[in-house]
Amino acid sequence: MSQSSNHPETENRYRRLLDLKAKGEAVLTFDHGVGQVALCPDMGGRVFAELAGRSMHRIDLETVADPRHAFNNFGGGNFWPAPEGGRFAFNYRGDAWYVQPVINCQPFGVAARDRTAATIVKEIALVNRGETVLDVAMRRELAVLPDAPALLRGAACQVLSYRTVDSFEVRGEVSAEDALIAAWTLEQFDASPETVSFAVVDQPRAAINFDYYDHPRERIRFHRRGFVYRTDGQCRGQIGINRSAGTSCVGLYDLSRRLLCLRENRSDPREGVFFNIADNDQPDGPWSAVDNYSIFNSDPDMRAFELETIGSARVDGGRLTGSQLVSVTTFAIFEQAADLERLTMKMLGAATK
């Protein structure tokens, strides 16, 4: 994997992505004042954003140019089936980690689009670790939003927001005894010593599920109304946030770039069946975690991190019917780093200098 710089002041990988896609299958772009959003139906339906001439996401241009890997990890905002691990896993054949071709390679078709929104769909057959086959309609709806969140109105910053509605509809009769499925979005970013992830949540010490990888320990710091997680891409780890915690959002801030990202799970956490989506052995079974947010930090090989929203399974009379997840992502570039820092610390209930 290429480790060349993705710092926006030296290289705009979003524009290079568009150049590469112009030579192949179409990419759908949506302009919004100071920013633009791209949806790539033949790249897993990933979403990429540009704001004020800066690329917002991690983008692996080598994979974009030559997508022939067992896992085409393009970056951007991904739509993924959960669970990854456990006895209902979609990402294992036996004990070997595996991305199914219908997720890795099969393109979406464009069902609808206008100036600010699009819908992409595909019919797929997923097989879980127990060899249960799910015939599924996979659907992603993207809409660029006209207004900034109330939190940012009046702030000296440039703002871009979009919403995704991601869903799986299970065809036929599949028992929840044999399979579970949930929509899961993973927005991926380049990590650096300056990238800090956070969650705005009451009672933050009780909100976190540490049952993914090794405990991040000193990388987590708690405040009155949330916590921060040092996501510098130097130590593989992942945390979940329990659906009952009432999390307002997860996000990232980078004072060196004056950049803020907020991710909101707009699905009702009281609806559906939540389960453990993690890539681990899950010794306590699929019901050992019920998270609706997650944050992942990579090792130095990838040097990236992810802000994730997690949906629930819909079960009707013991029959698995699907899942739907509504997420909103907002990017803001501030004129002054000090204003970004004050706003973030206020959200978290942290002391300011």
Tab-separated table of C-alpha atoms in Angstrom:
chain	number	residue	atom	x	y	z
A	1	MET	CA	0.000	0.000	0.000
A	2	SER	CA	1.323	3.401	-0.918
A	3	GLN	CA	2.380	5.597	1.984
A	4	SER	CA	2.777	8.811	-0.031
A	5	SER	CA	1.508	12.009	1.543
A	6	ASN	CA	-2.160	12.880	1.515
A	7	HIS	CA	-1.716	16.247	3.195
A	8	PRO	CA	-4.215	18.553	1.442
A	9	GLU	CA	-1.829	21.473	1.171
A	10	THR	CA	0.553	19.394	-0.968
A	11	GLU	CA	-1.760	16.989	-2.795
A	12	ASN	CA	-5.502	16.875	-3.483
A	13	ARG	CA	-6.201	13.190	-3.877
A	14	TYR	CA	-9.910	13.826	-4.384
A	15	ARG	CA	-9.162	15.560	-7.712
A	16	ARG	CA	-6.804	12.772	-8.726
A	17	LEU	CA	-9.558	10.270	-7.906
A	18	LEU	CA	-11.922	12.087	-10.272
A	19	ASP	CA	-9.264	12.101	-12.987
A	20	LEU	CA	-8.812	8.335	-12.636
A	21	LYS	CA	-12.548	7.649	-12.614
A	22	ALA	CA	-13.044	9.757	-15.758
A	23	LYS	CA	-11.028	7.109	-17.595
A	24	GLY	CA	-13.294	4.290	-16.428
A	25	GLU	CA	-16.835	3.893	-15.145
A	26	ALA	CA	-18.773	6.976	-14.147
A	27	VAL	CA	-18.479	8.697	-10.801
A	28	LEU	CA	-21.438	10.741	-9.520
A	29	THR	CA	-20.492	14.188	-8.196
A	30	PHE	CA	-22.574	16.733	-6.296
A	31	ASP	CA	-21.467	20.337	-5.891
A	32	HIS	CA	-22.359	22.384	-2.839
A	33	GLY	CA	-20.832	25.839	-2.692
A	34	VAL	CA	-17.400	25.446	-1.159
A	35	GLY	CA	-17.364	21.646	-1.456
A	36	GLN	CA	-18.161	18.590	-3.525
A	37	VAL	CA	-19.212	15.007	-2.779
A	38	ALA	CA	-18.499	12.005	-5.021
A	39	LEU	CA	-20.317	8.659	-5.034
A	40	CYS	CA	-18.590	5.723	-6.748
A	41	PRO	CA	-21.022	2.897	-7.661
A	42	ASP	CA	-18.249	0.588	-8.880
A	43	MET	CA	-16.121	1.093	-5.744
A	44	GLY	CA	-18.499	-0.401	-3.202
A	45	GLY	CA	-20.652	2.720	-3.284
A	46	ARG	CA	-17.985	4.654	-1.416
A	47	VAL	CA	-18.418	8.353	-0.735
A	48	PHE	CA	-15.577	10.894	-0.949
A	49	ALA	CA	-15.636	14.593	-0.120
A	50	GLU	CA	-13.694	17.743	-0.939
A	51	LEU	CA	-14.034	20.968	1.031
A	52	ALA	CA	-12.314	24.268	0.205
A	53	GLY	CA	-10.021	22.483	-2.242
A	54	ARG	CA	-8.962	19.854	0.315
A	55	SER	CA	-9.498	16.107	0.163
A	56	MET	CA	-11.311	14.984	3.307
A	57	HIS	CA	-10.881	11.173	3.258
A	58	ARG	CA	-8.085	8.697	2.959
A	59	ILE	CA	-7.884	7.622	-0.707
A	60	ASP	CA	-5.680	4.786	-1.980
A	61	LEU	CA	-5.115	5.928	-5.556
A	62	GLU	CA	-3.071	2.858	-6.469
A	63	THR	CA	-6.056	0.637	-5.693
A	64	VAL	CA	-8.422	3.012	-7.499
A	65	ALA	CA	-6.221	2.697	-10.604
A	66	ASP	CA	-5.863	-1.100	-10.293
A	67	PRO	CA	-8.708	-2.624	-8.232
A	68	ARG	CA	-7.692	-6.261	-8.400
A	69	HIS	CA	-6.968	-6.969	-4.744
A	70	ALA	CA	-8.626	-9.527	-2.507
A	71	PHE	CA	-9.818	-6.457	-0.594
A	72	ASN	CA	-10.005	-3.198	-2.530
A	73	ASN	CA	-9.569	-0.814	0.382
A	74	PHE	CA	-10.162	2.395	-1.566
A	75	GLY	CA	-10.767	4.524	1.538
A	76	GLY	CA	-13.606	7.044	1.694
A	77	GLY	CA	-16.963	6.332	3.302
A	78	ASN	CA	-17.741	2.623	3.017
A	79	PHE	CA	-21.011	0.665	3.394
A	80	TRP	CA	-20.397	-2.790	4.848
A	81	PRO	CA	-22.399	-5.780	6.133
A	82	ALA	CA	-22.077	-6.616	9.824
A	83	PRO	CA	-21.023	-8.734	11.609
A	84	GLU	CA	-17.379	-8.990	10.602
A	85	GLY	CA	-16.445	-11.740	13.089
A	86	GLY	CA	-18.158	-14.309	15.279
A	87	ARG	CA	-20.292	-17.260	14.251
A	88	PHE	CA	-22.457	-15.150	11.899
A	89	ALA	CA	-19.428	-13.434	10.291
A	90	PHE	CA	-19.514	-12.267	6.675
A	91	ASN	CA	-15.737	-11.757	6.604
A	92	TYR	CA	-14.485	-15.238	7.357
A	93	ARG	CA	-14.234	-18.540	5.545
A	94	GLY	CA	-13.305	-20.826	8.407
A	95	ASP	CA	-10.524	-18.953	10.233
A	96	ALA	CA	-9.324	-16.957	7.198
A	97	TRP	CA	-10.376	-13.306	6.862
A	98	TYR	CA	-12.121	-12.820	3.544
A	99	VAL	CA	-14.068	-10.158	1.638
A	100	GLN	CA	-16.833	-11.627	-0.483
A	101	PRO	CA	-16.657	-10.678	-4.185
A	102	VAL	CA	-20.207	-9.279	-4.132
A	103	ILE	CA	-18.946	-6.673	-1.641
A	104	ASN	CA	-15.431	-6.255	-3.018
A	105	CYS	CA	-16.084	-6.183	-6.768
A	106	GLN	CA	-19.750	-6.152	-7.788
A	107	PRO	CA	-20.831	-2.642	-8.842
A	108	PHE	CA	-24.040	-0.924	-7.833
A	109	GLY	CA	-26.522	0.240	-10.434
A	110	VAL	CA	-27.780	3.827	-10.366
A	111	ALA	CA	-31.506	3.774	-9.581
A	112	ALA	CA	-32.032	7.566	-9.360
A	113	ARG	CA	-30.129	10.826	-9.236
A	114	ASP	CA	-30.661	14.569	-9.347
A	115	ARG	CA	-28.525	17.636	-8.556
A	116	THR	CA	-28.141	16.874	-4.846
A	117	ALA	CA	-28.932	13.173	-4.347
A	118	ALA	CA	-28.629	9.680	-5.768
A	119	THR	CA	-29.729	6.117	-5.032
A	120	ILE	CA	-27.643	3.069	-5.942
A	121	VAL	CA	-28.712	-0.572	-5.616
A	122	LYS	CA	-27.524	-4.115	-6.218
A	123	GLU	CA	-28.837	-7.629	-5.659
A	124	ILE	CA	-26.294	-9.866	-3.920
A	125	ALA	CA	-25.978	-13.259	-2.265
A	126	LEU	CA	-24.026	-13.172	1.014
A	127	VAL	CA	-22.776	-16.296	2.780
A	128	ASN	CA	-22.010	-16.185	6.488
A	129	ARG	CA	-19.523	-18.256	8.472
A	130	GLY	CA	-22.205	-20.859	9.172
A	131	GLU	CA	-22.797	-21.181	5.394
A	132	THR	CA	-26.243	-19.634	5.541
A	133	VAL	CA	-26.981	-17.874	2.245
A	134	LEU	CA	-28.773	-14.506	2.313
A	135	ASP	CA	-30.263	-13.141	-0.908
A	136	VAL	CA	-30.146	-9.414	-0.272
A	137	ALA	CA	-31.035	-6.106	-1.906
A	138	MET	CA	-28.239	-3.692	-0.912
A	139	ARG	CA	-29.190	-0.013	-1.223
A	140	ARG	CA	-27.407	3.291	-0.559
A	141	GLU	CA	-29.090	6.697	-0.737
A	142	LEU	CA	-26.869	9.787	-0.662
A	143	ALA	CA	-28.056	13.376	-0.254
A	144	VAL	CA	-25.964	16.529	0.086
A	145	LEU	CA	-27.570	18.672	2.784
A	146	PRO	CA	-28.252	22.381	2.237
A	147	ASP	CA	-27.658	23.639	5.779
A	148	ALA	CA	-24.911	23.387	8.346
A	149	PRO	CA	-25.721	21.733	11.703
A	150	ALA	CA	-27.006	24.159	14.344
A	151	LEU	CA	-23.742	23.715	16.267
A	152	LEU	CA	-21.771	25.344	13.422
A	153	ARG	CA	-24.145	28.103	12.367
A	154	GLY	CA	-22.482	31.438	12.817
A	155	ALA	CA	-19.026	29.912	13.273
A	156	ALA	CA	-16.162	31.203	11.126
A	157	CYS	CA	-15.797	28.047	9.058
A	158	GLN	CA	-16.684	26.459	5.733
A	159	VAL	CA	-19.068	23.510	6.013
A	160	LEU	CA	-20.151	20.500	3.945
A	161	SER	CA	-22.712	17.906	5.109
A	162	TYR	CA	-24.277	14.824	3.556
A	163	ARG	CA	-26.635	12.052	4.638
A	164	THR	CA	-26.536	8.358	3.745
A	165	VAL	CA	-29.402	5.907	4.173
A	166	ASP	CA	-27.949	2.415	3.909
A	167	SER	CA	-30.028	-0.734	3.919
A	168	PHE	CA	-30.141	-4.476	3.388
A	169	GLU	CA	-33.432	-6.144	2.507
A	170	VAL	CA	-33.336	-9.910	2.964
A	171	ARG	CA	-35.306	-11.854	0.357
A	172	GLY	CA	-36.961	-15.113	1.296
A	173	GLU	CA	-37.057	-16.924	4.608
A	174	VAL	CA	-33.935	-16.645	6.770
A	175	SER	CA	-34.108	-17.446	10.464
A	176	ALA	CA	-32.438	-15.126	12.984
A	177	GLU	CA	-31.177	-18.384	14.536
A	178	ASP	CA	-28.989	-18.859	11.447
A	179	ALA	CA	-27.980	-15.325	10.467
A	180	LEU	CA	-27.844	-11.692	11.498
A	181	ILE	CA	-27.174	-8.651	9.339
A	182	ALA	CA	-26.774	-4.939	9.999
A	183	ALA	CA	-25.806	-1.944	7.891
A	184	TRP	CA	-22.461	-0.495	8.975
A	185	THR	CA	-20.652	2.596	7.647
A	186	LEU	CA	-16.909	3.124	8.007
A	187	GLU	CA	-15.499	6.528	7.021
A	188	GLN	CA	-11.735	6.313	6.674
A	189	PHE	CA	-9.186	9.102	7.230
A	190	ASP	CA	-5.431	9.525	7.027
A	191	ALA	CA	-3.866	9.426	10.469
A	192	SER	CA	-1.124	11.694	11.792
A	193	PRO	CA	0.144	12.809	15.217
A	194	GLU	CA	-2.466	15.605	15.034
A	195	THR	CA	-5.592	13.493	14.343
A	196	VAL	CA	-7.751	13.060	17.454
A	197	SER	CA	-11.102	11.259	17.461
A	198	PHE	CA	-13.800	11.899	20.033
A	199	ALA	CA	-17.342	11.123	21.131
A	200	VAL	CA	-19.861	13.486	22.688
A	201	VAL	CA	-21.687	11.375	25.281
A	202	ASP	CA	-22.906	11.687	28.855
A	203	GLN	CA	-21.258	9.365	31.376
A	204	PRO	CA	-18.385	8.615	28.974
A	205	ARG	CA	-16.596	6.211	31.336
A	206	ALA	CA	-19.565	3.835	31.180
A	207	ALA	CA	-20.199	4.221	27.442
A	208	ILE	CA	-17.224	2.442	25.895
A	209	ASN	CA	-17.010	-1.222	24.921
A	210	PHE	CA	-13.334	-2.271	25.051
A	211	ASP	CA	-13.987	-5.865	23.884
A	212	TYR	CA	-12.591	-5.468	20.347
A	213	TYR	CA	-8.777	-5.512	20.418
A	214	ASP	CA	-6.277	-4.632	23.128
A	215	HIS	CA	-7.352	-1.848	25.492
A	216	PRO	CA	-6.079	1.533	24.143
A	217	ARG	CA	-5.286	2.681	27.705
A	218	GLU	CA	-3.582	6.103	27.714
A	219	ARG	CA	-4.897	6.826	24.212
A	220	ILE	CA	-8.324	7.480	25.783
A	221	ARG	CA	-8.863	10.641	27.813
A	222	PHE	CA	-12.188	11.387	29.506
A	223	HIS	CA	-13.997	14.704	29.920
A	224	ARG	CA	-17.324	15.627	31.520
A	225	ARG	CA	-19.427	15.147	28.368
A	226	GLY	CA	-17.288	12.859	26.237
A	227	PHE	CA	-13.880	11.414	25.563
A	228	VAL	CA	-11.021	11.718	23.079
A	229	TYR	CA	-9.113	8.869	21.436
A	230	ARG	CA	-5.642	9.487	19.996
A	231	THR	CA	-6.061	7.947	16.538
A	232	ASP	CA	-2.627	8.432	14.991
A	233	GLY	CA	-2.483	5.192	12.992
A	234	GLN	CA	0.357	3.849	15.141
A	235	CYS	CA	-1.408	1.245	17.291
A	236	ARG	CA	-4.143	-1.097	16.072
A	237	GLY	CA	-7.230	-0.817	18.224
A	238	GLN	CA	-10.983	-0.384	18.197
A	239	ILE	CA	-13.648	0.679	20.649
A	240	GLY	CA	-17.420	0.485	20.521
A	241	ILE	CA	-19.962	2.821	22.103
A	242	ASN	CA	-23.060	1.260	23.619
A	243	ARG	CA	-26.369	2.227	22.008
A	244	SER	CA	-27.836	3.002	25.448
A	245	ALA	CA	-25.213	5.710	26.078
A	246	GLY	CA	-27.131	8.344	24.106
A	247	THR	CA	-24.124	9.463	22.060
A	248	SER	CA	-24.696	12.729	20.183
A	249	CYS	CA	-21.920	12.125	17.646
A	250	VAL	CA	-18.431	10.863	17.074
A	251	GLY	CA	-15.878	12.982	15.282
A	252	LEU	CA	-12.333	14.047	14.638
A	253	TYR	CA	-10.397	17.263	14.959
A	254	ASP	CA	-7.021	18.203	13.532
A	255	LEU	CA	-5.780	21.593	14.688
A	256	SER	CA	-2.936	21.571	12.165
A	257	ARG	CA	-5.499	21.472	9.332
A	258	ARG	CA	-8.203	23.413	11.233
A	259	LEU	CA	-10.463	20.484	10.369
A	260	LEU	CA	-13.506	19.138	12.203
A	261	CYS	CA	-15.585	16.096	11.221
A	262	LEU	CA	-18.820	15.049	12.924
A	263	ARG	CA	-20.612	11.748	12.316
A	264	GLU	CA	-24.149	11.248	13.629
A	265	ASN	CA	-26.114	8.002	13.750
A	266	ARG	CA	-29.654	9.222	13.059
A	267	SER	CA	-31.277	5.785	13.388
A	268	ASP	CA	-33.397	5.163	16.477
A	269	PRO	CA	-31.217	3.155	18.927
A	270	ARG	CA	-34.383	1.711	20.504
A	271	GLU	CA	-35.436	-0.057	17.308
A	272	GLY	CA	-34.206	-3.365	15.964
A	273	VAL	CA	-31.802	-5.949	17.330
A	274	PHE	CA	-28.251	-4.811	18.083
A	275	PHE	CA	-25.433	-7.347	18.256
A	276	ASN	CA	-21.639	-7.688	18.308
A	277	ILE	CA	-20.305	-6.586	14.901
A	278	ALA	CA	-16.600	-6.792	15.795
A	279	ASP	CA	-13.773	-8.701	14.146
A	280	ASN	CA	-12.939	-10.894	17.117
A	281	ASP	CA	-13.669	-14.375	18.446
A	282	GLN	CA	-16.634	-13.091	20.494
A	283	PRO	CA	-16.268	-15.745	23.216
A	284	ASP	CA	-19.468	-14.480	24.855
A	285	GLY	CA	-21.371	-14.766	21.568
A	286	PRO	CA	-23.067	-12.314	19.206
A	287	TRP	CA	-25.027	-10.623	21.998
A	288	SER	CA	-21.902	-9.630	23.950
A	289	ALA	CA	-21.965	-6.061	22.539
A	290	VAL	CA	-24.740	-3.715	21.415
A	291	ASP	CA	-22.927	-0.720	19.921
A	292	ASN	CA	-24.232	1.927	17.527
A	293	TYR	CA	-20.871	3.715	17.067
A	294	SER	CA	-17.290	2.526	16.765
A	295	ILE	CA	-13.837	4.070	16.275
A	296	PHE	CA	-10.949	2.136	14.712
A	297	ASN	CA	-7.245	3.032	14.785
A	298	SER	CA	-4.877	1.205	12.410
A	299	ASP	CA	-1.294	0.086	12.746
A	300	PRO	CA	1.523	1.890	10.871
A	301	ASP	CA	1.068	-0.259	7.736
A	302	MET	CA	-2.149	1.567	6.819
A	303	ARG	CA	-1.732	4.722	8.925
A	304	ALA	CA	-5.454	5.461	9.012
A	305	PHE	CA	-8.475	5.491	11.305
A	306	GLU	CA	-12.243	5.154	10.941
A	307	LEU	CA	-15.336	6.784	12.411
A	308	GLU	CA	-18.143	4.236	12.213
A	309	THR	CA	-21.917	4.138	12.599
A	310	ILE	CA	-23.705	0.828	13.193
A	311	GLY	CA	-27.294	-0.197	12.520
A	312	SER	CA	-29.500	-2.943	13.930
A	313	ALA	CA	-31.037	-6.087	12.479
A	314	ARG	CA	-34.750	-6.175	11.794
A	315	VAL	CA	-36.347	-9.402	12.979
A	316	ASP	CA	-40.034	-10.232	12.505
A	317	GLY	CA	-41.356	-13.320	14.230
A	318	GLY	CA	-37.931	-14.928	14.229
A	319	ARG	CA	-37.361	-14.093	10.548
A	320	LEU	CA	-34.433	-11.856	9.590
A	321	THR	CA	-35.784	-9.137	7.280
A	322	GLY	CA	-32.887	-6.681	6.930
A	323	SER	CA	-31.406	-3.505	8.362
A	324	GLN	CA	-31.425	0.243	7.789
A	325	LEU	CA	-28.934	2.872	8.999
A	326	VAL	CA	-29.224	6.662	8.662
A	327	SER	CA	-25.984	8.624	9.071
A	328	VAL	CA	-25.011	12.270	8.664
A	329	THR	CA	-21.411	13.351	8.075
A	330	THR	CA	-20.274	16.968	8.402
A	331	PHE	CA	-16.897	18.514	7.607
A	332	ALA	CA	-15.847	22.020	8.654
A	333	ILE	CA	-12.654	23.959	8.014
A	334	PHE	CA	-12.185	26.795	10.492
A	335	GLU	CA	-10.502	30.113	9.828
A	336	GLN	CA	-8.707	29.900	13.179
A	337	ALA	CA	-7.468	26.765	14.941
A	338	ALA	CA	-8.227	28.396	18.300
A	339	ASP	CA	-11.944	28.610	17.408
A	340	LEU	CA	-11.979	24.920	16.479
A	341	GLU	CA	-10.298	23.981	19.739
A	342	ARG	CA	-12.720	26.049	21.841
A	343	LEU	CA	-15.758	24.547	20.117
A	344	THR	CA	-14.514	20.983	20.474
A	345	MET	CA	-13.606	21.369	24.127
A	346	LYS	CA	-17.005	22.958	24.812
A	347	MET	CA	-18.773	19.979	23.198
A	348	LEU	CA	-16.760	17.599	25.374
A	349	GLY	CA	-17.130	19.604	28.567
A	350	ALA	CA	-13.357	19.953	28.809
A	351	ALA	CA	-11.387	22.727	30.443
A	352	THR	CA	-9.943	25.273	27.986
A	353	LYS	CA	-6.732	27.212	28.253
